[in-house]
Amino acid sequence: MSLVAVPFYQKRHKHFDQSYRNIQTRYLLDEYAAKKKRASAQSSLQRSVTRKSSSQRESSRAALGETTLGETTLGETTLGESTLGRTTCRLCAKRVSSALEEEAQERKRRYQSMLAAYGEAKRERYLSELAQLEEDVHVARTHARDQLDRLALQHAGRHGLHHAVDDRLAWEWHSFEDRINRAPEILVRLRSHTVWERMSVKLCFTVQGFPTPVVQWYKDGSLICQAGEPGKYRIDSKYGVHTLEINRADFDDTATYSAVATNVHGQVSTNAAVVVRRFRGDEEPFHSVGLPIGLPLSSVIPYTHFDVQFIEKFGVTFRREGETLTLKCTLLVTPDLKRVHPRAEWYRDDVLLKESKWTKMFFGEGQASLSFSHLNKDDEGLYTLRIVSRGGITDHSAFLFVRDADPLVTGAPGAPMDVHCHDANRDYVIVSWKPPNTTKESPVIGYFIDRCEVGTDSWVQCNDAPVKICKYPVTGLFEGRSYIFRVRAVNSAGISRPSRVSEAVAALDPLDLRRLQAVHLEGEKDIVIYQEDLEGEVQIPGPPTNVHASETSRTYVVLSWDPPEPRGKEPLMYFIEKSMVGSGSWQRVNAQMAVRSPRYAVFDLAEGKPYVFRVLSANKHGLSDPSEITAPIQAQDTIAVPSAPGRVLASRNTRTSVVVQWDRPKHEEDLLGYYVDCCVAGSNVWEPCNHKPIGYNRFVVHGLTTGEQYIFRVKAVNAVGVSENSQESDVIKVQAALTVPSHPYGITLLNCDGHSMILGWKVPKFSGGSPIIGYYVDKREAHHKNWHEVNSSPLKERILTVEGLTEGSLYEFKIAAANMAGIGQSSDPSELFKCEAWTMPEPGPAYDLTFCEVRDTSLVLLWKPPVYSGSSPVTGYFVDYKEEDSGEWLTVNEATTPHRYLKVCDLHHGKTYVFRVRAVNASGVGRPSDTSEPVLVEARPGTKEVSAGVDEEGNVYLSFDCPEVTDASHFTWCKSYEDIADDDRFKVETAGDHSKLYFKNLDKEDLGTYSVSVSDTDGVSSSFVMDEEELGRLKALSNEIKNPTIPLKSELAYEIFDKGQVRFWLQAEHLSPDSSYRFIINDREVSDSEAHRIKCDKSTGIIEMVMDRFTIDNEGTYTVQIQDGKAKSQSSLVLIGDAFKTVLEEAELQRKEFLRKQGPHFAEYLHWDVTDECEVRLVCKLSKKDHGEYKATLKDDRGQDVSTLEIAGKVYEDIILAMSRVCGASASPLKILCTPEGIRLQCFMKYFTEEMKVNWYHKDAKIASSEHMRIGGSEEMAWLQICEPTEKDKGKYTFEILDGKKNHQRSLDLSGQAFDEAFAEFQQLNCFPVADRGKVIGGLPDVVTIMEGKTLNLTCTVFGNPDPEVVWFKNDKDIELSDHFSVKVEQAKYVSMTIKGVTSEDSGKYSMHVKNKYGGEKIDVTVSVYKHGEQIPDVVLPQQAKPKLLPAAAASPAH
């Protein structure tokens, strides 16, 4: 459906806030009270003043007696002076002065009273005239109604319906009181004024309505507040006449002033412009006869011819949403008239712009500007400034790109744009918008529409679920109120920023204007009445007509209809009913809320099912019959997603832009435009080129990188969505389009022999994008009109000998350059050269002065030697310079330079200079060269320098990059600013915008200055000084690359394990995955085997070899050789003689110790000590858990004795009892520890094992371990855990240890205060959120079996709030982190421990403690390591490890 445009009354409607609501009654009461209060105050004030003045006059007379002051005042009479022969004291004089002041004030009040009486009489006269006018209007309406009634009566008589007219008349008189309630109506509108500064202006208008309308005044849409600027504004309202007076208007008061009158039945507004003019020089106000104000001269632009030139222009601009921007052009307007100017117009995409709250315009003082206070993507487009005058139109255009602001959520789409409102009615409006470009984000899945009532800041979301298409009907609006709308896009990542708000739209019925009719009465009077006033007596309205679907989509159907005829005078409402085809039943759609607009959007329709609809109209008298049933309507999209655009062609445009064109899609239904994307060739990273859909199939993509290669694609956009991407364009390189070259310049006479001349010239500044293939020279004699060509075929060189000239004649020349695009424009004619032989002894001029390496304070000047050398060879040159437009030349070099180049330093940054060169020979200084073109001493932005480096092969090179390169560009490498031609020492490689100069054999002969210049650019050049230090650095780096070594962190070393194994190892700084290595023992390479287990961890660079059995045969030299690409390294270890014996003995010792400890063994060998009783005691320490037979042998020369003890059975029990005796004596008193589980009783001692005989008692009753009472302990402590304690758990607790002879007891009375405090602490701990304590979510098995040499990774997930602390233990001891053991915690919840190169020493119990302030958990994992080649141990399938609770205050096992 084509959307209905905003009608004219919406464009002219002023949208104001609704602060007047619900204050009508208070307003009337306040107005009445204020009037009453002012009247009573004025009357009382007058009475008091009269009494006071009369009494003061009487007292003054009594005090002064017969004295008369006449015209004398207090200031003229002093103490001791005489007045009419009497003397007056100061007190009396003061009283006289007060009486006079009161009398003067009384006279002033009487004057003001007379003015008020005059004003009141004038007001009453105006009100009487207004009342008479209202009476005339009332009589006219009554007369018209009577005439209409008589016509209706005659019509009814002809049809026999007299009783209907009688009933209508009776009903009309009965409802007269209801009809008196009317919306506000303006009788006299505001009038515009133009005044001069410091004048006052009064705006007046008249309004009627019932109840009395409330009036508010606005300046440019902002509510006028009298308190904000006291004395500035005066607002008055009397008997329907409302005034706004602006005192002493100034230039800032120029604005549009609006008055809004509102009551419960509606709202009307009127506005007028106030223009305040400012005096300028001799410009005086022009006083018109009979008018009380000054009128300015006419500001209408006459038809005057202007010549307009743009001096500075705005260019292609890139900005981001939310930024501010000003597009500005500087102009030269001729003639410059004071009061007459051309007209400036701004366009965006050929649409004329007007000032708004988003854009401000300025034209004057030689410039035109367009300012944006807050950029949105709506502002993107082609902006054109047109200066219009009788002389024609001068314009300038450039594109403004506005990209998305940073999203509120990463990955969210950009904001929608161009939000517009259509088809507005009393409670309904359609909102449309354009979708954002989602090249880098996920696709948009829908939109949310928000509305806000004008005058408030409260945004309300209109739809619960995202809308799929870019159009949505908003219902539920309040009639007479104004709204603005915005839209937000949604994708899988989140919601976008809101769009720019729409223009305000009022909820008004457009048919209200059509129902107004003008009726001509007698006496040339017209009245305006509603159409229903002409209808007969209508109570129940008729049914609506023309019910149809004005718009359908997949989610809703918009129904439209025409109001009933006749409709009646009462407000109409509508009810909509639907029925699924074939169901036979009707369902009311809007049963809860009546509709006042002849539009309605029906949602919640079954997709694919046809429906029929009908509409009923209603008023306070009743419900009409249903309308005619519509044809079957199905909820479906009427338009589809457009097909992809056709072939995409990209062509060269400028050095930073490309023209992209494409074929329109085959199905381009209701297209909103196109989005263009670009991608650097080979990167597959697509970027949006435009951020607002363009409506044409050609687009210039700006902001590209010169010399880079791009591909492009296009997608079409309509309200349903975005099409598939088009096919990608061919790869195109960003560079300027091919054109003919510019003209050569700097034509110079180099020599003349009287019959011929030698000419030289400079290359064109712009080659046109392709190499110049030659030059064409024309000549003519002075005062001749015709030019004659000198050469018919193009010249390759820029020097030419012109033959056949006449001696003594004057000649001028012009030259044109040619490339593959054609012959360019000829140069300007040269100066006149006289053909006479040069015979002077000094040299001729140098020529072809060029610049390179222009930096902030320096540049390099190059030139070519003179063709005419004079009587002797040229020996040197002087270089002169001066600032442009200055008169004095300065010489750069005091002594002549033998080179044809010179670096000029110590110049001033930002200054412009010109140069010349003078050649010198034995005869003196020759004539100077032509003056060079001006050069600005300033480094170009993005200036790059020559860099030196060494490639992967070890070759030394100088490199230079030039992104500005074109097809016609050429890199020229020089040494000492002479072209390099020695192919034996150098090699140049150029690819695209990169060029390298390679040194084939770098040595001292290559010292010097190297430079590079790039033709067909804006003087891109650079140099590099190869000194001895740089030469040495590059040669060392080259040698290191050609003969590389692998750096080692550690040389080959050995270590001995506790099993007697010997490990040889070294560590390199870095090893690539492709590196290789060899172990060599005594010049024989060994490989990985059972005897020599060799492995390499390339991530850490460690190479190792482990020998399980180290014997006498292993003496010798051990070597490791490593190769990584071209790099090599070697390390050796010599184990011969004493060094080998030391290693062998230590290995044997460690192996024997390991084997001894595999069975019963002494923890400490037999040793002696002396007791306090001076007894010598032989002692050895046994392992506590080692059962078995222990034997001691005493042996000397006389024989031996053997003592045997079998630790098992009763002996072992006696040992346990002895240990119980020692531990029982060391037992501490019972202590209380509260945990989240309950109350724990603890007893600390030297050592505790569960094999000891211990008992716990409660109130002398033995306790058995259970869920409620858990008994346990650790190596240093025995404990009793009371879980979830209650009152029953109070009492005496006893811990008992039995040693076979004595019972060791420790008791604690857990009752009274002790129990209360412990229970309170338990409850406090239990209040902590259990869900927040540290815990293990899962992921760890209880048993892990792994082969030696592998990498073990234990990973699990933890949780806690706050984040828990994670600690790992091995066999209840802290793990020291290293390269072998590493622990990682990611995002405070993913925990992993990695053991690299597992060995048998890594077997054991590993524990992880996860704990925060609320407590935690402990989980144990048993790791079993077996050797390579061994049979995998038979183990039970691993189960999920079960965590154990850790209390909040419990100590860690490490303690």
CSV table of C-alpha atoms in Angstrom, one decimal, residues 1023-1179:
chain,number,residue,atom,x,y,z
A,1023,SER,CA,66.8,9.3,1.2
A,1024,PHE,CA,69.0,7.1,3.4
A,1025,VAL,CA,72.6,7.6,4.6
A,1026,MET,CA,74.6,4.4,4.7
A,1027,ASP,CA,77.4,5.2,7.2
A,1028,GLU,CA,80.0,2.8,8.7
A,1029,GLU,CA,77.9,2.0,11.8
A,1030,GLU,CA,74.8,1.1,9.7
A,1031,LEU,CA,77.0,-0.9,7.3
A,1032,GLY,CA,78.4,-2.9,10.2
A,1033,ARG,CA,74.9,-3.6,11.7
A,1034,LEU,CA,73.5,-4.8,8.4
A,1035,LYS,CA,76.4,-7.0,7.6
A,1036,ALA,CA,76.2,-8.6,11.1
A,1037,LEU,CA,72.5,-9.2,10.7
A,1038,SER,CA,73.1,-10.7,7.2
A,1039,ASN,CA,75.8,-13.0,8.5
A,1040,GLU,CA,73.5,-14.2,11.3
A,1041,ILE,CA,70.7,-15.0,8.9
A,1042,LYS,CA,73.0,-16.7,6.4
A,1043,ASN,CA,74.7,-18.7,9.1
A,1044,PRO,CA,72.1,-18.9,11.9
A,1045,THR,CA,72.5,-20.6,15.3
A,1046,ILE,CA,69.9,-21.7,17.7
A,1047,PRO,CA,70.4,-19.9,21.0
A,1048,LEU,CA,70.3,-22.2,24.1
A,1049,LYS,CA,68.9,-21.3,27.5
A,1050,SER,CA,71.1,-24.1,29.1
A,1051,GLU,CA,73.8,-26.3,27.8
A,1052,LEU,CA,73.7,-30.1,28.0
A,1053,ALA,CA,73.6,-31.2,31.7
A,1054,TYR,CA,72.6,-34.2,33.7
A,1055,GLU,CA,70.6,-35.0,36.9
A,1056,ILE,CA,70.0,-38.2,38.8
A,1057,PHE,CA,66.6,-39.4,39.9
A,1058,ASP,CA,65.9,-41.2,43.2
A,1059,LYS,CA,65.6,-44.5,41.3
A,1060,GLY,CA,69.2,-44.2,40.0
A,1061,GLN,CA,68.1,-43.0,36.6
A,1062,VAL,CA,70.3,-40.4,34.8
A,1063,ARG,CA,68.7,-37.7,32.8
A,1064,PHE,CA,70.6,-35.7,30.1
A,1065,TRP,CA,68.9,-32.5,29.0
A,1066,LEU,CA,69.3,-29.1,27.4
A,1067,GLN,CA,66.9,-26.3,26.6
A,1068,ALA,CA,66.8,-24.1,23.5
A,1069,GLU,CA,65.3,-20.6,23.4
A,1070,HIS,CA,62.8,-21.6,20.8
A,1071,LEU,CA,62.1,-24.5,18.6
A,1072,SER,CA,59.7,-24.6,15.6
A,1073,PRO,CA,57.5,-27.6,14.9
A,1074,ASP,CA,59.7,-28.5,12.0
A,1075,SER,CA,63.0,-28.7,14.0
A,1076,SER,CA,65.0,-31.9,14.4
A,1077,TYR,CA,67.6,-33.2,16.8
A,1078,ARG,CA,70.1,-36.0,17.4
A,1079,PHE,CA,71.7,-37.6,20.5
A,1080,ILE,CA,75.2,-38.9,20.0
A,1081,ILE,CA,77.2,-41.0,22.5
A,1082,ASN,CA,80.8,-41.6,21.7
A,1083,ASP,CA,80.3,-40.7,18.0
A,1084,ARG,CA,77.4,-43.1,17.7
A,1085,GLU,CA,73.9,-41.8,17.3
A,1086,VAL,CA,71.3,-43.4,19.7
A,1087,SER,CA,67.6,-43.5,19.1
A,1088,ASP,CA,64.6,-43.7,21.4
A,1089,SER,CA,64.5,-47.2,23.1
A,1090,GLU,CA,64.1,-48.9,26.4
A,1091,ALA,CA,67.7,-48.2,27.3
A,1092,HIS,CA,67.6,-44.5,26.1
A,1093,ARG,CA,64.2,-42.9,26.4
A,1094,ILE,CA,64.5,-39.7,24.3
A,1095,LYS,CA,61.9,-37.0,23.9
A,1096,CYS,CA,61.5,-33.3,23.0
A,1097,ASP,CA,59.0,-30.7,24.1
A,1098,LYS,CA,59.2,-28.1,21.3
A,1099,SER,CA,56.9,-25.7,23.1
A,1100,THR,CA,59.5,-25.3,25.9
A,1101,GLY,CA,62.6,-26.2,23.8
A,1102,ILE,CA,63.6,-29.0,26.2
A,1103,ILE,CA,65.4,-32.1,24.8
A,1104,GLU,CA,66.1,-34.9,27.2
A,1105,MET,CA,67.3,-38.5,27.3
A,1106,VAL,CA,66.7,-40.8,30.4
A,1107,MET,CA,68.9,-43.9,31.0
A,1108,ASP,CA,67.2,-46.3,33.5
A,1109,ARG,CA,70.5,-48.1,34.2
A,1110,PHE,CA,73.8,-46.2,34.2
A,1111,THR,CA,76.7,-48.6,34.1
A,1112,ILE,CA,80.5,-48.6,33.6
A,1113,ASP,CA,79.9,-49.0,29.9
A,1114,ASN,CA,78.3,-45.5,29.6
A,1115,GLU,CA,81.5,-43.6,30.1
A,1116,GLY,CA,82.3,-41.1,27.2
A,1117,THR,CA,81.1,-37.9,25.5
A,1118,TYR,CA,77.4,-37.0,25.1
A,1119,THR,CA,76.4,-34.6,22.3
A,1120,VAL,CA,73.1,-33.1,21.2
A,1121,GLN,CA,72.8,-31.7,17.7
A,1122,ILE,CA,69.8,-29.5,16.8
A,1123,GLN,CA,68.7,-28.1,13.4
A,1124,ASP,CA,65.7,-25.7,12.9
A,1125,GLY,CA,65.5,-24.6,9.3
A,1126,LYS,CA,68.9,-23.2,8.5
A,1127,ALA,CA,69.8,-22.6,12.1
A,1128,LYS,CA,71.9,-25.2,13.9
A,1129,SER,CA,73.3,-25.7,17.4
A,1130,GLN,CA,75.3,-28.3,19.3
A,1131,SER,CA,76.1,-29.0,22.9
A,1132,SER,CA,78.4,-31.7,24.5
A,1133,LEU,CA,79.0,-33.1,27.9
A,1134,VAL,CA,82.2,-35.1,28.7
A,1135,LEU,CA,81.8,-37.8,31.4
A,1136,ILE,CA,85.3,-39.4,31.5
A,1137,GLY,CA,87.5,-40.4,34.5
A,1138,ASP,CA,86.6,-38.8,37.9
A,1139,ALA,CA,83.6,-37.0,36.4
A,1140,PHE,CA,82.1,-40.3,35.2
A,1141,LYS,CA,82.9,-42.1,38.5
A,1142,THR,CA,81.1,-39.4,40.5
A,1143,VAL,CA,78.0,-39.7,38.4
A,1144,LEU,CA,78.1,-43.5,38.4
A,1145,GLU,CA,78.5,-43.7,42.3
A,1146,GLU,CA,75.6,-41.3,42.9
A,1147,ALA,CA,73.4,-43.2,40.5
A,1148,GLU,CA,74.2,-46.5,42.1
A,1149,LEU,CA,73.6,-45.1,45.6
A,1150,GLN,CA,70.2,-43.6,44.6
A,1151,ARG,CA,69.2,-46.9,43.0
A,1152,LYS,CA,70.1,-49.0,46.1
A,1153,GLU,CA,68.2,-46.6,48.3
A,1154,PHE,CA,65.1,-46.9,46.2
A,1155,LEU,CA,65.2,-50.7,46.2
A,1156,ARG,CA,65.8,-50.7,50.0
A,1157,LYS,CA,62.7,-48.5,50.6
A,1158,GLN,CA,60.5,-50.8,48.6
A,1159,GLY,CA,60.3,-53.3,51.5
A,1160,PRO,CA,60.5,-52.9,55.3
A,1161,HIS,CA,63.3,-50.4,56.1
A,1162,PHE,CA,64.7,-48.2,58.7
A,1163,ALA,CA,63.4,-44.6,58.6
A,1164,GLU,CA,66.7,-43.8,60.5
A,1165,TYR,CA,69.7,-46.0,60.6
A,1166,LEU,CA,71.1,-47.3,63.8
A,1167,HIS,CA,72.9,-44.5,65.7
A,1168,TRP,CA,73.9,-43.8,69.3
A,1169,ASP,CA,73.2,-41.2,71.8
A,1170,VAL,CA,73.9,-40.6,75.5
A,1171,THR,CA,71.1,-40.3,78.0
A,1172,ASP,CA,71.0,-38.0,81.1
A,1173,GLU,CA,72.0,-41.0,83.2
A,1174,CYS,CA,75.2,-41.3,81.1
A,1175,GLU,CA,74.0,-44.4,79.4
A,1176,VAL,CA,75.0,-45.1,75.8
A,1177,ARG,CA,71.8,-45.9,73.8
A,1178,LEU,CA,71.7,-47.4,70.3
A,1179,VAL,CA,68.6,-46.2,68.4
